[in-house]
PDB file of C-alpha atoms in Angstrom:
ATOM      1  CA  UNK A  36     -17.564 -11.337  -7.531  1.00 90.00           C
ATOM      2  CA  UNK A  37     -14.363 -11.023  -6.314  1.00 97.00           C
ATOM      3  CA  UNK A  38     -13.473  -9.786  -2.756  1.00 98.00           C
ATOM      4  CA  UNK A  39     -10.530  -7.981  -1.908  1.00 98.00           C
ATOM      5  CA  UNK A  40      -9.474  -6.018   1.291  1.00 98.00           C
ATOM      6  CA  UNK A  41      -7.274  -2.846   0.565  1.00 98.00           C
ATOM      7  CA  UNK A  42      -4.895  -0.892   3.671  1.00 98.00           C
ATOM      8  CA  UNK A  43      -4.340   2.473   3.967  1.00 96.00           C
ATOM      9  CA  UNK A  44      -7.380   3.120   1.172  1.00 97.00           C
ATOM     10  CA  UNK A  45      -8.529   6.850   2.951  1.00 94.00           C
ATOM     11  CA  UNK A  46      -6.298   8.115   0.438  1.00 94.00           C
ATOM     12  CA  UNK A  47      -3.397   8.327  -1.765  1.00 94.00           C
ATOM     13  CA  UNK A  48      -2.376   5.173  -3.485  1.00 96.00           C
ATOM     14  CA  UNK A  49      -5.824   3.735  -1.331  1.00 97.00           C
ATOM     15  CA  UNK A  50      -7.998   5.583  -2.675  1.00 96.00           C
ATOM     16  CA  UNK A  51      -7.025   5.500  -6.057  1.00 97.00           C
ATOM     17  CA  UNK A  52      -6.378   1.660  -5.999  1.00 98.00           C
ATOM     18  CA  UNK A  53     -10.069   1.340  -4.368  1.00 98.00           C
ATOM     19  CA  UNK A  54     -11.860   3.598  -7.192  1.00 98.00           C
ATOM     20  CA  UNK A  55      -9.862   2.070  -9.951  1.00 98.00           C
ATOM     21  CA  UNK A  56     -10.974  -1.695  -8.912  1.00 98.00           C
ATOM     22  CA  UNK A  57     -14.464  -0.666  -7.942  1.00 98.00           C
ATOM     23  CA  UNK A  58     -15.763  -0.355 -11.667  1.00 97.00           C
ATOM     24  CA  UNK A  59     -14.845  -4.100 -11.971  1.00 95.00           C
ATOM     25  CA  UNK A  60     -18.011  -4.964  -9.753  1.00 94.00           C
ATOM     26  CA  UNK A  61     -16.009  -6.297  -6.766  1.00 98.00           C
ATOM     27  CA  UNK A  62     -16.379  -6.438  -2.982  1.00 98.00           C
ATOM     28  CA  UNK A  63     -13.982  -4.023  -1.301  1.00 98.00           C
ATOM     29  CA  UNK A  64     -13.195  -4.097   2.261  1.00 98.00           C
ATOM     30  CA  UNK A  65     -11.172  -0.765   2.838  1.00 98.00           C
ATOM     31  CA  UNK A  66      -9.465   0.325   6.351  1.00 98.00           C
ATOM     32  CA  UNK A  67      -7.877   3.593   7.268  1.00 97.00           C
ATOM     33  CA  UNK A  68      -7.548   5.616  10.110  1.00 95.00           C
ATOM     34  CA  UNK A  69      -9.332   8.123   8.881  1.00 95.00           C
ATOM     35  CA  UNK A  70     -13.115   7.797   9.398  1.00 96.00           C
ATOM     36  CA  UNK A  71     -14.390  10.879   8.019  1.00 96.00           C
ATOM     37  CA  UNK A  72     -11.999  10.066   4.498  1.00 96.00           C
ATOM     38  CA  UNK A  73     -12.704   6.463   4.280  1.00 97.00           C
ATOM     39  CA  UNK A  74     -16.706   7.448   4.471  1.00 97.00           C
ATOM     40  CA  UNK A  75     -15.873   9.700   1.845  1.00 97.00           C
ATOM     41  CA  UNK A  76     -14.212   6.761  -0.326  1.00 97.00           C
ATOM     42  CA  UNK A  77     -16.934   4.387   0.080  1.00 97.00           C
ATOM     43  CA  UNK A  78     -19.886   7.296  -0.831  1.00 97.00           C
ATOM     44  CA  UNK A  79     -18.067   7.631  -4.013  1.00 97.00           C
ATOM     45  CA  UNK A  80     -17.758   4.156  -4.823  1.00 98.00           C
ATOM     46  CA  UNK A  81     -21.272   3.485  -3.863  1.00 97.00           C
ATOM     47  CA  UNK A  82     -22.481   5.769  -5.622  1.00 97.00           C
ATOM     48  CA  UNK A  83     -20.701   6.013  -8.904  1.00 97.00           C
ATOM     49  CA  UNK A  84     -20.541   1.935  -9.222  1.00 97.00           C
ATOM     50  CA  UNK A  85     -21.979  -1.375  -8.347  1.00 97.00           C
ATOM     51  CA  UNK A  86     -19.194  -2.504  -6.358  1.00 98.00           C
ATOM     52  CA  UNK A  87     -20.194  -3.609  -2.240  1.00 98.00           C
ATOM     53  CA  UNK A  88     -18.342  -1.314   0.160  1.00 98.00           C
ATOM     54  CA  UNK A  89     -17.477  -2.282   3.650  1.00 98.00           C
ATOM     55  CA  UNK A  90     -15.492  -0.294   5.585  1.00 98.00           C
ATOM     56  CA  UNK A  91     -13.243  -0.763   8.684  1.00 98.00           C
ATOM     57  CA  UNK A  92     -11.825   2.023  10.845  1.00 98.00           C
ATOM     58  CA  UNK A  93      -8.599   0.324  12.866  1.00 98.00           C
ATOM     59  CA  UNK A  94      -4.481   1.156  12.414  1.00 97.00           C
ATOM     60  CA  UNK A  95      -2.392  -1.652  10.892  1.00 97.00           C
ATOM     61  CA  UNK A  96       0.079  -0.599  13.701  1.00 97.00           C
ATOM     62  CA  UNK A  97      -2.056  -2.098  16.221  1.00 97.00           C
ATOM     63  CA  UNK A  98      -2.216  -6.174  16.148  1.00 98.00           C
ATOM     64  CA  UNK A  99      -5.156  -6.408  18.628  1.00 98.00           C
ATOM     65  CA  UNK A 100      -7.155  -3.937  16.462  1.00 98.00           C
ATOM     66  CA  UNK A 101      -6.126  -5.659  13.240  1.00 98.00           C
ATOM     67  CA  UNK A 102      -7.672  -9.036  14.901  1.00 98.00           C
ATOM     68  CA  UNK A 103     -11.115  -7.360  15.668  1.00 98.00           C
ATOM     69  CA  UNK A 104     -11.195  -5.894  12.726  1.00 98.00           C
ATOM     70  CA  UNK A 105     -10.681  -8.995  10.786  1.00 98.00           C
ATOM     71  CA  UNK A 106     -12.952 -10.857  13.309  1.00 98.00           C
ATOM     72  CA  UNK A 107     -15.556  -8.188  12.381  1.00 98.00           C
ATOM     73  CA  UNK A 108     -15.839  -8.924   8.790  1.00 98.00           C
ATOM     74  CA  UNK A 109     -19.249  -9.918   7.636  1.00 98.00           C
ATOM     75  CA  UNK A 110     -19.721 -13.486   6.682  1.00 97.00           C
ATOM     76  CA  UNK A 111     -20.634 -12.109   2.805  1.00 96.00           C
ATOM     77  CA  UNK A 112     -17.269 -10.863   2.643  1.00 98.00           C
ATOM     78  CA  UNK A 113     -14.869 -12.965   4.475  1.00 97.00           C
ATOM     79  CA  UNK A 114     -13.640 -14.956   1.571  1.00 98.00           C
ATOM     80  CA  UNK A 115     -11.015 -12.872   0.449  1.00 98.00           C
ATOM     81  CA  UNK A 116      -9.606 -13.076  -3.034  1.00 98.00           C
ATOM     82  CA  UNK A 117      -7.054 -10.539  -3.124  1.00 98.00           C
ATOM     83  CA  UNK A 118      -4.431  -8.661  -0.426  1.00 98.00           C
ATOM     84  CA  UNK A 119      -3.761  -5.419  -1.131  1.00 98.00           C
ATOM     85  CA  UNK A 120      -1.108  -4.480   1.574  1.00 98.00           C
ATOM     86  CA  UNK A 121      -1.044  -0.336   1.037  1.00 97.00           C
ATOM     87  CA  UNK A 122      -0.798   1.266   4.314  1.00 95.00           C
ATOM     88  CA  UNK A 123       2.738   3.214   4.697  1.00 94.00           C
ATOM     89  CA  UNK A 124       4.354   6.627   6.047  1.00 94.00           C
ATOM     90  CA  UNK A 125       7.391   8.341   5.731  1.00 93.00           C
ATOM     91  CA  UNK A 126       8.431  11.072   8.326  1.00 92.00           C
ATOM     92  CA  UNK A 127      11.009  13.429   8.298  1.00 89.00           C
ATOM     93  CA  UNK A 128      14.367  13.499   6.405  1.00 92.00           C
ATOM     94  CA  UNK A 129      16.840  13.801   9.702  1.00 94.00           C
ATOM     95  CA  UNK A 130      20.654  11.783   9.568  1.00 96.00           C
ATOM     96  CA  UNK A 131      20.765   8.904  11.939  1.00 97.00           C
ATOM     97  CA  UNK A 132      22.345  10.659  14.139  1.00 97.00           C
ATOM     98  CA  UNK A 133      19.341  13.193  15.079  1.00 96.00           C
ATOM     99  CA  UNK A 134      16.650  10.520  13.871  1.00 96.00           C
ATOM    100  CA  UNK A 135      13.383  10.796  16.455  1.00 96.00           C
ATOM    101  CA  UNK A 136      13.231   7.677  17.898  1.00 97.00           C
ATOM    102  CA  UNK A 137       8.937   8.230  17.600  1.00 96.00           C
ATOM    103  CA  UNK A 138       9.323   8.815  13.891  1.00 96.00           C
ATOM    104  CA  UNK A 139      10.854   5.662  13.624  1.00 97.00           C
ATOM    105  CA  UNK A 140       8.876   3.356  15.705  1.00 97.00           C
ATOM    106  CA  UNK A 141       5.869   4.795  13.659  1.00 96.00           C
ATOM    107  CA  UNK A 142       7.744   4.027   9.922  1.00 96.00           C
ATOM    108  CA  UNK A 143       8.438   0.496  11.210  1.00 98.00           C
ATOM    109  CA  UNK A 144       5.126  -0.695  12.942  1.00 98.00           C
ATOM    110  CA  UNK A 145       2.662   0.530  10.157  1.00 97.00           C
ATOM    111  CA  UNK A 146       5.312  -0.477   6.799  1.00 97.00           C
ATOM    112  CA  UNK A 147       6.317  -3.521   8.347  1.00 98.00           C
ATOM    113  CA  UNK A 148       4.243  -4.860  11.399  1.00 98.00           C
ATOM    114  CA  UNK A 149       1.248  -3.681   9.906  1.00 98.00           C
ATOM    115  CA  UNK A 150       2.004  -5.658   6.580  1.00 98.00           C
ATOM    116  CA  UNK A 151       3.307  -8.566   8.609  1.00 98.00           C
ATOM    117  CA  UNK A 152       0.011  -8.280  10.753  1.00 98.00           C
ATOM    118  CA  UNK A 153      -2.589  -8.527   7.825  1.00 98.00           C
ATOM    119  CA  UNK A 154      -0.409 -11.129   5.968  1.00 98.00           C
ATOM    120  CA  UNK A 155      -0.502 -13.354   9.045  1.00 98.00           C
ATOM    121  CA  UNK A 156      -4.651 -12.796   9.460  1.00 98.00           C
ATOM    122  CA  UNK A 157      -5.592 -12.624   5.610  1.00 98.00           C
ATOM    123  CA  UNK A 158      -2.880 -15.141   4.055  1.00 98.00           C
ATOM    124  CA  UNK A 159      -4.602 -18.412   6.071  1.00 98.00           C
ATOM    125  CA  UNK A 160      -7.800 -18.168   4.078  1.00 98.00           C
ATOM    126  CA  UNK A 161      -6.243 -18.201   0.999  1.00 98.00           C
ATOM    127  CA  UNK A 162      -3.874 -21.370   1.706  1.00 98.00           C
ATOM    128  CA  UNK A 163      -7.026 -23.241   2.192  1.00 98.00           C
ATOM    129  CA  UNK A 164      -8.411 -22.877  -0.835  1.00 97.00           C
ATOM    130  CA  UNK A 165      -5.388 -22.471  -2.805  1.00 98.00           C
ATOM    131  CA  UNK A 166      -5.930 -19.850  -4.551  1.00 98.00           C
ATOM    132  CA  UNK A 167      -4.966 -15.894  -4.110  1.00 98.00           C
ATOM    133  CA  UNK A 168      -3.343 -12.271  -4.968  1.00 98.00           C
ATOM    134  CA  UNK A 169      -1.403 -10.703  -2.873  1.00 98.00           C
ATOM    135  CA  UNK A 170       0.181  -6.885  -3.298  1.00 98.00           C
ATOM    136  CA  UNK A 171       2.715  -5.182  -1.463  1.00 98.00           C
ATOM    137  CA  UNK A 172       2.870  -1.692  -1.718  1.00 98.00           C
ATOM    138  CA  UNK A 173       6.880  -0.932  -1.899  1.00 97.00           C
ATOM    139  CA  UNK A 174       9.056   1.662  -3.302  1.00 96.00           C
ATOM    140  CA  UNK A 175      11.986   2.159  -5.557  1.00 95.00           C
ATOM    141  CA  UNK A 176      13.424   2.943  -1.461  1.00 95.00           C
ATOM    142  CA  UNK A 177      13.199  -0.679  -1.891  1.00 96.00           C
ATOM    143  CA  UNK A 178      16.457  -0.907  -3.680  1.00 95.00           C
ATOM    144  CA  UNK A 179      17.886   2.393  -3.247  1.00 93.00           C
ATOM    145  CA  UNK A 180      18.436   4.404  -0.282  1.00 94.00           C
ATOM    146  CA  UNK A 181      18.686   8.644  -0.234  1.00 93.00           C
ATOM    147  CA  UNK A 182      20.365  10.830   2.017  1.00 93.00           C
ATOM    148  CA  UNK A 183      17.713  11.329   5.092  1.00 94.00           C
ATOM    149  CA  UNK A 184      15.642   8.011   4.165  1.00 95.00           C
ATOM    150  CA  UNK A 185      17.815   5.737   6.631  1.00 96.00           C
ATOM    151  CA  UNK A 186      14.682   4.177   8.193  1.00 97.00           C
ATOM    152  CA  UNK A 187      12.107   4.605   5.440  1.00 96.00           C
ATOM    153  CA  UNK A 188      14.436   3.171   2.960  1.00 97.00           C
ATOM    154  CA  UNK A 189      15.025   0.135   5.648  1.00 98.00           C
ATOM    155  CA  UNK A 190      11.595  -0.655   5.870  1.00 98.00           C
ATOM    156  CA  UNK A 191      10.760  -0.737   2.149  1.00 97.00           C
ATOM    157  CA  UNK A 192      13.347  -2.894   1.793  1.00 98.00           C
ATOM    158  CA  UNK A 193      12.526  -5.091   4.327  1.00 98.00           C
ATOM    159  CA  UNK A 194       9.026  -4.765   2.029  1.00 98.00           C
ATOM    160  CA  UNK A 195      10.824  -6.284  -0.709  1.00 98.00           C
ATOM    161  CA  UNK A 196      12.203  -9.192   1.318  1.00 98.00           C
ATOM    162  CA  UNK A 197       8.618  -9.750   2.703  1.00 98.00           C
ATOM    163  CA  UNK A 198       7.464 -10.154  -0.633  1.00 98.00           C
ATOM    164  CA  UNK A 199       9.797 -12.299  -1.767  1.00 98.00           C
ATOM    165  CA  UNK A 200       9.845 -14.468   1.296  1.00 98.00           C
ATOM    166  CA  UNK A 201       6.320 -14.774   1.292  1.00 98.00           C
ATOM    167  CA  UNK A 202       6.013 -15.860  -2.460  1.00 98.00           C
ATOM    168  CA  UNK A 203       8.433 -18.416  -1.251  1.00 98.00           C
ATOM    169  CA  UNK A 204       6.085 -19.561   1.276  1.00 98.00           C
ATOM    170  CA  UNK A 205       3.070 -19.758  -0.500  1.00 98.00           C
ATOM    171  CA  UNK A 206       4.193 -21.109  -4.057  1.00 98.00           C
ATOM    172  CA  UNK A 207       3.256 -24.871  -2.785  1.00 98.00           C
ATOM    173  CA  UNK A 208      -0.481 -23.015  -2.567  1.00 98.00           C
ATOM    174  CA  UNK A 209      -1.562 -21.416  -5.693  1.00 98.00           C
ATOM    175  CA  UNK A 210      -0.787 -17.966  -4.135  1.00 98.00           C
ATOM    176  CA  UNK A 211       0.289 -14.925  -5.928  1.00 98.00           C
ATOM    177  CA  UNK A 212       2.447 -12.400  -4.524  1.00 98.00           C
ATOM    178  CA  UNK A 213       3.413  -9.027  -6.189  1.00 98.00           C
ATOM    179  CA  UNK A 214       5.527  -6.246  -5.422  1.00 98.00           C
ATOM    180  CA  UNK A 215       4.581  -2.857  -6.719  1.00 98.00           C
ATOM    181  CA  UNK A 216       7.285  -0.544  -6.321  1.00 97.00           C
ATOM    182  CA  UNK A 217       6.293   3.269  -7.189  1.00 97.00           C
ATOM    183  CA  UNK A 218       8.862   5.923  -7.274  1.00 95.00           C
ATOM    184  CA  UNK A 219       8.098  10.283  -6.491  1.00 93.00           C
ATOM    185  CA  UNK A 220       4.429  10.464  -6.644  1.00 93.00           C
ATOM    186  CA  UNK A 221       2.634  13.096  -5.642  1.00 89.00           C
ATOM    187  CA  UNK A 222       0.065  12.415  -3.269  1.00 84.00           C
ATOM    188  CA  UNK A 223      -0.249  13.622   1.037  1.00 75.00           C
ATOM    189  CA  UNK A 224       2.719  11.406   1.054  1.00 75.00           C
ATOM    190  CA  UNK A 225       5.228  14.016   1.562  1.00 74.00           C
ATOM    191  CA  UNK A 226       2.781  16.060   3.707  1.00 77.00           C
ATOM    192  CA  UNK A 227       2.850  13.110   6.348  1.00 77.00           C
ATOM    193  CA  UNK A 228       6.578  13.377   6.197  1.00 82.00           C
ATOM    194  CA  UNK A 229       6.948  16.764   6.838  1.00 77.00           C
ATOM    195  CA  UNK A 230       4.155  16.767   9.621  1.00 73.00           C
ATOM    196  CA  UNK A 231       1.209  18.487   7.512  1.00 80.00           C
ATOM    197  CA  UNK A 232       4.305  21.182   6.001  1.00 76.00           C
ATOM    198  CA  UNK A 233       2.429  21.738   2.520  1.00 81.00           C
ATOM    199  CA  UNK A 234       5.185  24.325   1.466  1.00 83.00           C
ATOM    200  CA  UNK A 235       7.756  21.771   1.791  1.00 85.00           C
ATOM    201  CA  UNK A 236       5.965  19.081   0.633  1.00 77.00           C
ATOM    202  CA  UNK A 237       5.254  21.150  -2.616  1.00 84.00           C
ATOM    203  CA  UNK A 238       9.274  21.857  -3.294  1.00 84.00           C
ATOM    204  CA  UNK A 239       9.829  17.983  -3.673  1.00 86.00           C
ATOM    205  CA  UNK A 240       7.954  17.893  -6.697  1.00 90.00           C
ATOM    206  CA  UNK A 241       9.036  21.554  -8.445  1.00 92.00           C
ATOM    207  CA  UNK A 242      10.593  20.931 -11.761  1.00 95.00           C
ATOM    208  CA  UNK A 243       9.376  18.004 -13.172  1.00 95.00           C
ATOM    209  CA  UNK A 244       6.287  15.730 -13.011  1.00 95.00           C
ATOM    210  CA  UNK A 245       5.951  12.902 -10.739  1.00 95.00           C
ATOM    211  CA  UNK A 246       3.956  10.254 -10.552  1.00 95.00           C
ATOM    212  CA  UNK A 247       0.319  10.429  -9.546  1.00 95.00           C
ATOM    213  CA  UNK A 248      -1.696   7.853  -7.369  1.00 95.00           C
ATOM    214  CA  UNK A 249      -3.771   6.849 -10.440  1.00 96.00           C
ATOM    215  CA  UNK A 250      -0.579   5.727 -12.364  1.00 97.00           C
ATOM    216  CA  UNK A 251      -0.050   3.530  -9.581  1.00 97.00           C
ATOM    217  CA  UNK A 252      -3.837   2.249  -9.997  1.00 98.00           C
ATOM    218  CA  UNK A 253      -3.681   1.648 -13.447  1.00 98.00           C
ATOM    219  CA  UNK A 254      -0.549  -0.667 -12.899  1.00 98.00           C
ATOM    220  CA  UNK A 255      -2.396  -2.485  -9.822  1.00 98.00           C
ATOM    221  CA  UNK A 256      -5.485  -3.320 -12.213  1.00 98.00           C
ATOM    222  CA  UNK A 257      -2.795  -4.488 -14.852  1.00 98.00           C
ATOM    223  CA  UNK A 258      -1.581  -6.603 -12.122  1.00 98.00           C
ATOM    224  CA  UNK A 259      -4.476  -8.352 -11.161  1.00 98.00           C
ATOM    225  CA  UNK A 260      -5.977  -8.701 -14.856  1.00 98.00           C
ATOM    226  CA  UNK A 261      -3.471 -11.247 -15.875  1.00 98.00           C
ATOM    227  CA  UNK A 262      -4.149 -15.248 -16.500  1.00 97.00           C
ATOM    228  CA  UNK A 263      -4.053 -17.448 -13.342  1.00 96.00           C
ATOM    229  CA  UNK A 264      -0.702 -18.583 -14.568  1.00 98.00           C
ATOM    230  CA  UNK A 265       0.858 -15.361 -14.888  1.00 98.00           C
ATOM    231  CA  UNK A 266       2.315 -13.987 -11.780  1.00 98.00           C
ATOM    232  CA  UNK A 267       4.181 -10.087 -11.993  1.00 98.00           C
ATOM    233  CA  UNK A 268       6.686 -10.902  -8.974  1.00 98.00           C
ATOM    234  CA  UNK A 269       8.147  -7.286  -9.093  1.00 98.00           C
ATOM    235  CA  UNK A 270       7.415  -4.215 -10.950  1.00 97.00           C
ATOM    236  CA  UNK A 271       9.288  -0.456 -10.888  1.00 96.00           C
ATOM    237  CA  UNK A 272       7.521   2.247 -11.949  1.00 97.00           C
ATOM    238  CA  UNK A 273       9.115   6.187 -11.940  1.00 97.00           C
ATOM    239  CA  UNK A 274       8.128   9.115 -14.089  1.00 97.00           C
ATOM    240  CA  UNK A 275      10.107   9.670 -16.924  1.00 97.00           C
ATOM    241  CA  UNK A 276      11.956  12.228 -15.244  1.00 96.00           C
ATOM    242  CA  UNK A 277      13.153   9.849 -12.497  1.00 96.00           C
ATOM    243  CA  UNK A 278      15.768   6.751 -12.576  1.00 94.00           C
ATOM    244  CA  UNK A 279      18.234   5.686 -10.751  1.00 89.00           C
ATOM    245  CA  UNK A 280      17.938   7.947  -7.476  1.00 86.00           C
ATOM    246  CA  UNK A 281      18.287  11.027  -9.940  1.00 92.00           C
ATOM    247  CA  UNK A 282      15.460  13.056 -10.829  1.00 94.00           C
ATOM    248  CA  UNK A 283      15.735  15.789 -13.654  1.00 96.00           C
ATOM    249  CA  UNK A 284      14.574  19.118 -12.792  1.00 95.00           C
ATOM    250  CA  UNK A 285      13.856  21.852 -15.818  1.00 91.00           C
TER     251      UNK A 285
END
C-alpha cells in the first residue's frame, strides 16, 4: 500500500488528485488550510473507498508549521512513496508597477517556499531508500508569461526550474520527478485571484471550455501508473481551445 502526501488537497486540483488516487487503495496524507474542506475530503474518501486518510491542517507558507506537521505524522504512514507538491495561488492581475507588495509575498512563499519546504522535509526519506515520485504542480505560466501575471508567471517558472533541478539532484537515487503543467482550468482558482470576486472569476472562462480539476487527475494517475523505469519529466496539458497563450472564444 502505497503512501503518498498531497498539498493544497481541500480543493481544486487537491481534491480531485486525492479522490482520483484514493480508489487505488493507498494511504493519503492530505494538508490544507482549510479544516472544515479537508474534513470534507477525507469523509468522502473514507467513505466511498478503502483508502487510509490522515489529515493535517498547517500552511506550506509557514516552515515551522510544515516541520510539526511532518514531525506529527503517524509512524504507519511516515514512509512516503510519492510527493505530490499541489499547493498554489494566484492573486490579482495588476502591472508591476501597482503590484501589492502582500499579493506577492503570498504567490512566492506558498508556490515556491512552500514547495521548497516539503521537498526539503519529504525528499530525505526517499534518498534513503532509493526509491520515489515526486509531482510538481506547475502551469503552462511556466513557460509563458500574460499581461498582469508578472509574479505568478515568475513563480511557476521558478516551478519548472525546481523540478528540473531537483530531478538533477536525485537521479543518483532512484527518484522520480514530474512536472505537471495544466493550463485555464476552472476550479476556485480564479476566485482566490480575484479575492472571492465570483463574477469575475466566471468571465475568464466565458466562451469556451477549460479544463477541469479531474482532467488534471486523470493525467496525475497516468503519471504515477507507469513502469519503474519510465519517468514523464514534463507534461502540458490545455483544453483544446487553448495553445500558445491564445485561447479561442465562440
Amino acid at each position: 500500500m502505497k503512501t503518498i502526501l498531497i498539498t493544497g488537497a481541500s480543493g481544486g486540483f487537491g481534491e480531485a488528485i486525492a479522490k482520483t488516487l484514493a480508489k487505488q487503495n493507498v494511504k493519503l496524507i492530505l494538508t490544507g488550510r482549510n479544516k472544515t474542506h479537508l474534513d470534507e475530503v477525507c469523509h468522502f474518501i473514507t467513505t466511498h473507498t478503502s483508502s487510509k486518510v490522515l489529515p493535517l491542517v498547517f500552511d506550506v507558507q509557514d516552515l515551522d508549521a510544515c516541520q510539526k506537521a511532518v514531525d506529527s505524522i503517524p509512524e504507519d504512514f511516515k514512509d512516503i512513496d510519492i510527493l505530490i507538491n499541489n499547493a498554489g495561488l494566484a492573486v490579482e492581475l495588476n502591472t508591476i508597477d501597482k503590484g501589492s507588495y502582500e499579493d506577492w509575498e503570498r504567490m512566492i512563499n506558498t508556490n515556491i517556499k512552500g514547495l521548497l519546504y516539503m521537498t526539503r522535509l519529504i525528499s530525505p526519506g526517499m534518498v534513503a531508500k532509493k526509491s520515489g515520485h515526486i509531482i510538481n504542480i506547475g502551469s503552462i505560466s511556466s513557460r509563458e508569461v500574460y499581461a498582469g501575471g508578472n509574479v505568478y508567471c515568475a513563480t511557476k517558472h521558478a516551478v519548472l526550474a525546481l523540478s528540473q533541478g531537483t530531478r538533477m539532484d536525485l537521479l543518483p537515487h532512484n527518484i522520480k520527478v514530474t512536472h505537471v503543467s495544466p493550463g485555464a482550468a476552472e476550479t476556485s482558482f480564479s476566485i482566490v485571484r480575484f479575492h472571492g470576486d465570483k463574477a469575475r472569476a466566471d468571465k475568464v472562462y466565458e466562451g469556451f471550455t477549460p479544463l477541469i480539476a479531474d482532467d488534471v487527475a486523470n493525467v496525475v494517475e497516468y503519471v504515477l501508473s507507469l513502469p519503474e523505469h519510465v519517468c514523464i519529466n514534463e507534461i502540458n496539458l490545455t483544453c483544446t481551445a487553448q495553445f500558445n497563450g491564445l485561447i479561442h472564444r465562440k
